mmCIF file of C-alpha atoms in Angstrom:
data_model
loop_
_atom_site.group_PDB
_atom_site.id
_atom_site.type_symbol
_atom_site.label_atom_id
_atom_site.label_comp_id
_atom_site.label_asym_id
_atom_site.label_seq_id
_atom_site.Cartn_x
_atom_site.Cartn_y
_atom_site.Cartn_z
ATOM 1 C CA GLN A 1 21.061 23.697 264.341
ATOM 2 C CA TYR A 2 18.954 22.964 261.733
ATOM 3 C CA ARG A 3 16.164 24.661 263.452
ATOM 4 C CA ILE A 4 17.933 27.960 263.521
ATOM 5 C CA LEU A 5 18.779 27.652 259.968
ATOM 6 C CA SER A 6 15.259 26.739 259.334
ATOM 7 C CA GLN A 7 13.910 29.942 260.989
ATOM 8 C CA LEU A 8 16.456 32.246 259.418
ATOM 9 C CA GLU A 9 15.774 30.937 255.931
ATOM 10 C CA GLU A 10 11.842 31.735 257.149
ATOM 11 C CA LEU A 11 12.977 34.974 258.142
ATOM 12 C CA PHE A 12 14.642 35.945 254.818
ATOM 13 C CA GLU A 13 11.652 34.480 252.932
ATOM 14 C CA LYS A 14 8.890 36.499 254.742
ATOM 15 C CA MET A 15 10.548 39.487 256.218
ATOM 16 C CA PRO A 16 8.239 39.765 259.204
ATOM 17 C CA LEU A 17 9.516 43.055 261.193
ATOM 18 C CA SER A 18 11.883 44.276 258.971
ATOM 19 C CA ASP A 19 12.967 47.941 259.840
ATOM 20 C CA VAL A 20 14.654 48.648 256.557
ATOM 21 C CA THR A 21 14.175 48.631 253.086
ATOM 22 C CA PHE A 22 16.465 48.646 250.344
ATOM 23 C CA ASN A 23 15.375 50.097 247.106
ATOM 24 C CA ILE A 24 17.451 48.410 244.100
ATOM 25 C CA ARG A 25 16.821 49.739 240.731
ATOM 26 C CA GLY A 26 13.080 50.248 241.860
ATOM 27 C CA ARG A 27 12.829 46.642 243.603
ATOM 28 C CA LYS A 28 12.206 47.014 247.095
ATOM 29 C CA PHE A 29 13.736 44.558 249.966
ATOM 30 C CA GLY A 30 12.894 44.310 253.356
ATOM 31 C CA ALA A 31 15.530 43.608 255.987
ATOM 32 C CA HIS A 32 16.889 43.595 259.317
ATOM 33 C CA LYS A 33 19.437 46.103 260.617
ATOM 34 C CA ALA A 34 20.843 43.910 263.073
ATOM 35 C CA ILE A 35 21.307 40.545 260.945
ATOM 36 C CA LEU A 36 22.711 43.059 258.364
ATOM 37 C CA ALA A 37 25.144 44.656 260.613
ATOM 38 C CA MET A 38 26.382 41.370 262.105
ATOM 39 C CA GLY A 39 27.277 40.287 258.875
ATOM 40 C CA SER A 40 28.679 43.182 257.397
ATOM 41 C CA PRO A 41 30.776 45.990 258.797
ATOM 42 C CA VAL A 42 29.545 48.255 255.703
ATOM 43 C CA PHE A 43 26.056 47.659 257.137
ATOM 44 C CA ALA A 44 27.576 48.000 260.517
ATOM 45 C CA ALA A 45 28.661 51.115 259.794
ATOM 46 C CA MET A 46 25.665 52.443 258.208
ATOM 47 C CA PHE A 47 23.147 51.648 261.028
ATOM 48 C CA THR A 48 25.342 52.875 263.933
ATOM 49 C CA HIS A 49 26.180 56.037 262.792
ATOM 50 C CA PRO A 50 23.763 58.382 262.224
ATOM 51 C CA THR A 51 23.547 58.539 258.409
ATOM 52 C CA LYS A 52 20.434 59.247 256.523
ATOM 53 C CA GLU A 53 20.100 55.239 255.927
ATOM 54 C CA LEU A 54 19.511 55.293 259.358
ATOM 55 C CA LEU A 55 17.258 57.819 259.879
ATOM 56 C CA SER A 56 14.983 57.462 257.068
ATOM 57 C CA GLY A 57 14.938 53.460 257.143
ATOM 58 C CA GLU A 58 15.651 53.241 253.302
ATOM 59 C CA VAL A 59 18.663 52.971 251.102
ATOM 60 C CA GLU A 60 18.806 53.240 247.390
ATOM 61 C CA VAL A 61 21.281 51.191 245.851
ATOM 62 C CA GLU A 62 21.893 51.732 242.252
ATOM 63 C CA ASP A 63 25.153 49.824 241.306
ATOM 64 C CA VAL A 64 24.010 46.179 241.971
ATOM 65 C CA ASP A 65 21.787 43.809 240.509
ATOM 66 C CA PRO A 66 17.974 43.228 242.075
ATOM 67 C CA ASP A 67 18.756 39.587 241.870
ATOM 68 C CA VAL A 68 22.470 39.595 243.194
ATOM 69 C CA PHE A 69 20.975 41.907 245.891
ATOM 70 C CA ARG A 70 18.466 39.325 246.762
ATOM 71 C CA GLU A 71 21.061 36.750 246.833
ATOM 72 C CA VAL A 72 23.401 38.575 249.096
ATOM 73 C CA LEU A 73 20.418 39.222 251.602
ATOM 74 C CA ARG A 74 20.222 35.334 251.452
ATOM 75 C CA TYR A 75 23.595 34.706 252.177
ATOM 76 C CA MET A 76 23.681 36.986 254.829
ATOM 77 C CA TYR A 77 20.398 35.624 256.648
ATOM 78 C CA THR A 78 21.707 31.689 256.017
ATOM 79 C CA GLY A 79 25.110 31.850 255.217
ATOM 80 C CA SER A 80 24.939 30.470 251.631
ATOM 81 C CA PRO A 81 23.326 31.591 248.450
ATOM 82 C CA GLN A 82 21.004 29.843 246.308
ATOM 83 C CA SER A 83 22.711 27.046 244.670
ATOM 84 C CA THR A 84 22.055 27.940 241.276
ATOM 85 C CA ALA A 85 22.487 31.394 241.899
ATOM 86 C CA ILE A 86 26.467 31.040 242.212
ATOM 87 C CA ASP A 87 26.516 29.728 238.841
ATOM 88 C CA VAL A 88 24.421 32.180 237.189
ATOM 89 C CA MET A 89 25.351 35.420 239.118
ATOM 90 C CA ALA A 90 29.061 34.795 240.194
ATOM 91 C CA PRO A 91 30.548 37.743 239.259
ATOM 92 C CA GLY A 92 28.014 40.177 240.383
ATOM 93 C CA LEU A 93 27.879 38.294 243.695
ATOM 94 C CA LEU A 94 31.832 38.941 243.999
ATOM 95 C CA ALA A 95 31.362 42.445 243.619
ATOM 96 C CA ALA A 96 28.769 42.783 245.675
ATOM 97 C CA ALA A 97 30.728 40.670 248.279
ATOM 98 C CA GLU A 98 33.711 43.475 247.697
ATOM 99 C CA LYS A 99 31.117 46.447 248.357
ATOM 100 C CA TYR A 100 29.734 44.952 251.492
ATOM 101 C CA LEU A 101 33.074 43.364 252.621
ATOM 102 C CA LEU A 102 31.625 39.721 252.605
ATOM 103 C CA ASP A 103 34.672 37.879 252.588
ATOM 104 C CA GLU A 104 33.375 34.300 252.740
ATOM 105 C CA LEU A 105 30.805 35.175 249.943
ATOM 106 C CA LYS A 106 33.887 36.560 247.981
ATOM 107 C CA THR A 107 36.166 33.284 248.503
ATOM 108 C CA ARG A 108 33.515 31.106 247.112
ATOM 109 C CA CYS A 109 32.645 33.243 244.104
ATOM 110 C CA GLU A 110 36.396 33.599 243.475
ATOM 111 C CA THR A 111 36.680 29.520 244.055
ATOM 112 C CA HIS A 112 33.478 28.901 241.677
ATOM 113 C CA LEU A 113 34.955 31.319 238.678
ATOM 114 C CA ILE A 114 38.214 29.600 238.720
ATOM 115 C CA ARG A 115 36.681 26.220 238.772
ATOM 116 C CA LYS A 116 35.037 27.916 235.547
ATOM 117 C CA MET A 117 37.833 29.718 234.178
ATOM 118 C CA SER A 118 38.003 28.714 230.183
ATOM 119 C CA ALA A 119 39.325 30.303 227.315
ATOM 120 C CA LYS A 120 35.723 31.964 226.515
ATOM 121 C CA ASN A 121 35.554 33.586 229.742
ATOM 122 C CA CYS A 122 39.278 34.436 230.797
ATOM 123 C CA LEU A 123 39.427 37.975 229.914
ATOM 124 C CA ASP A 124 36.090 38.776 231.295
ATOM 125 C CA LEU A 125 37.455 37.345 234.752
ATOM 126 C CA LEU A 126 40.591 39.126 234.459
ATOM 127 C CA THR A 127 38.699 42.454 233.551
ATOM 128 C CA LEU A 128 36.461 41.815 236.459
ATOM 129 C CA THR A 129 39.289 41.630 238.729
ATOM 130 C CA THR A 130 40.853 44.919 237.483
ATOM 131 C CA ASN A 131 37.843 46.546 239.454
ATOM 132 C CA HIS A 132 36.750 44.570 242.207
ATOM 133 C CA PRO A 133 40.180 43.056 243.563
ATOM 134 C CA ALA A 134 40.094 39.105 243.748
ATOM 135 C CA GLU A 135 43.761 38.168 244.068
ATOM 136 C CA HIS A 136 43.455 34.624 243.555
ATOM 137 C CA LEU A 137 40.981 34.772 240.800
ATOM 138 C CA LYS A 138 43.412 37.229 239.386
ATOM 139 C CA LYS A 139 46.738 34.796 239.738
ATOM 140 C CA PHE A 140 44.613 32.264 238.065
ATOM 141 C CA ALA A 141 43.282 34.190 235.289
ATOM 142 C CA ILE A 142 46.626 35.181 234.451
ATOM 143 C CA GLU A 143 48.418 31.977 234.521
ATOM 144 C CA TYR A 144 45.484 30.308 232.456
ATOM 145 C CA PHE A 145 46.198 33.239 229.852
ATOM 146 C CA ARG A 146 49.744 32.231 230.104
ATOM 147 C CA LEU A 147 49.101 28.410 229.789
ATOM 148 C CA TYR A 148 46.452 29.384 226.937
ATOM 149 C CA PRO A 149 47.637 32.366 225.073
ATOM 150 C CA SER A 150 46.211 30.867 221.281
ATOM 151 C CA GLU A 151 42.973 30.094 222.653
ATOM 152 C CA VAL A 152 42.199 33.359 224.560
ATOM 153 C CA MET A 153 43.414 35.023 221.616
ATOM 154 C CA LYS A 154 40.940 33.053 219.506
ATOM 155 C CA SER A 155 37.699 33.902 221.866
ATOM 156 C CA ASN A 156 35.005 36.101 220.984
ATOM 157 C CA GLU A 157 35.878 38.142 224.176
ATOM 158 C CA TRP A 158 39.710 38.810 222.695
ATOM 159 C CA LYS A 159 37.636 39.786 219.240
ATOM 160 C CA LYS A 160 35.252 42.518 221.189
ATOM 161 C CA MET A 161 37.989 43.676 223.432
ATOM 162 C CA LYS A 162 40.457 44.188 220.553
ATOM 163 C CA GLU A 163 37.804 46.206 218.561
ATOM 164 C CA GLY A 164 35.371 48.112 221.460
ATOM 165 C CA ASN A 165 38.263 48.380 224.296
ATOM 166 C CA PRO A 166 41.758 48.442 222.625
ATOM 167 C CA ALA A 167 42.927 50.187 225.735
ATOM 168 C CA LEU A 168 41.999 47.886 228.320
ATOM 169 C CA LEU A 169 43.002 44.964 226.124
ATOM 170 C CA CYS A 170 46.556 46.527 226.502
ATOM 171 C CA ASP A 171 46.434 46.793 230.185
ATOM 172 C CA LEU A 172 45.331 43.366 230.497
ATOM 173 C CA GLN A 173 48.267 41.992 228.123
ATOM 174 C CA GLN A 174 50.624 44.535 230.533
ATOM 175 C CA ILE A 175 49.195 42.533 233.532
ATOM 176 C CA VAL A 176 49.681 39.243 232.162
ATOM 177 C CA PHE A 177 52.908 39.404 230.812
ATOM 178 C CA THR A 178 54.437 41.579 233.474
ATOM 179 C CA ALA A 179 52.870 39.606 236.689
ATOM 180 C CA PRO A 180 55.133 37.527 238.583
ATOM 181 C CA THR A 181 54.833 33.698 237.446
ATOM 182 C CA VAL A 182 52.925 31.760 240.075
#
């Protein structure tokens, strides 16, 4: 089993015989359609139906950071993103996992973000869940806000949101104070 994982890691790093190229905001990444299709229903649909991506062998992606996409590819080849990647990129990885229907990666990101929840990032994480459904993270962020409202409201994120996006802040408050208790 170690040998297979080692070979998949090498396949990811070197991408010999890749048959699709991803253009992520100007950065190009080679990959193998079969591996991606096995790991993601989104890629399976893209590469098994007559789409422009299938016909051209090139996929344009504008809504994912290139470094995040590289870690998504690493995950799809090896079953795990780089150990430091989740620390640095968890919100972006969660969004990409949601986009490509990578449930295990999404769960890992949610778990990591829950462990790192603080008054400083509670609002940002709650906002993330409004754009990318992550029910466990959302419930935890709501409960965190309810338990530590004064700390959350003293945070820089609160001040920034109050000044820059008061409508979103009102929406988040409504979510927090009207959601059923856990």
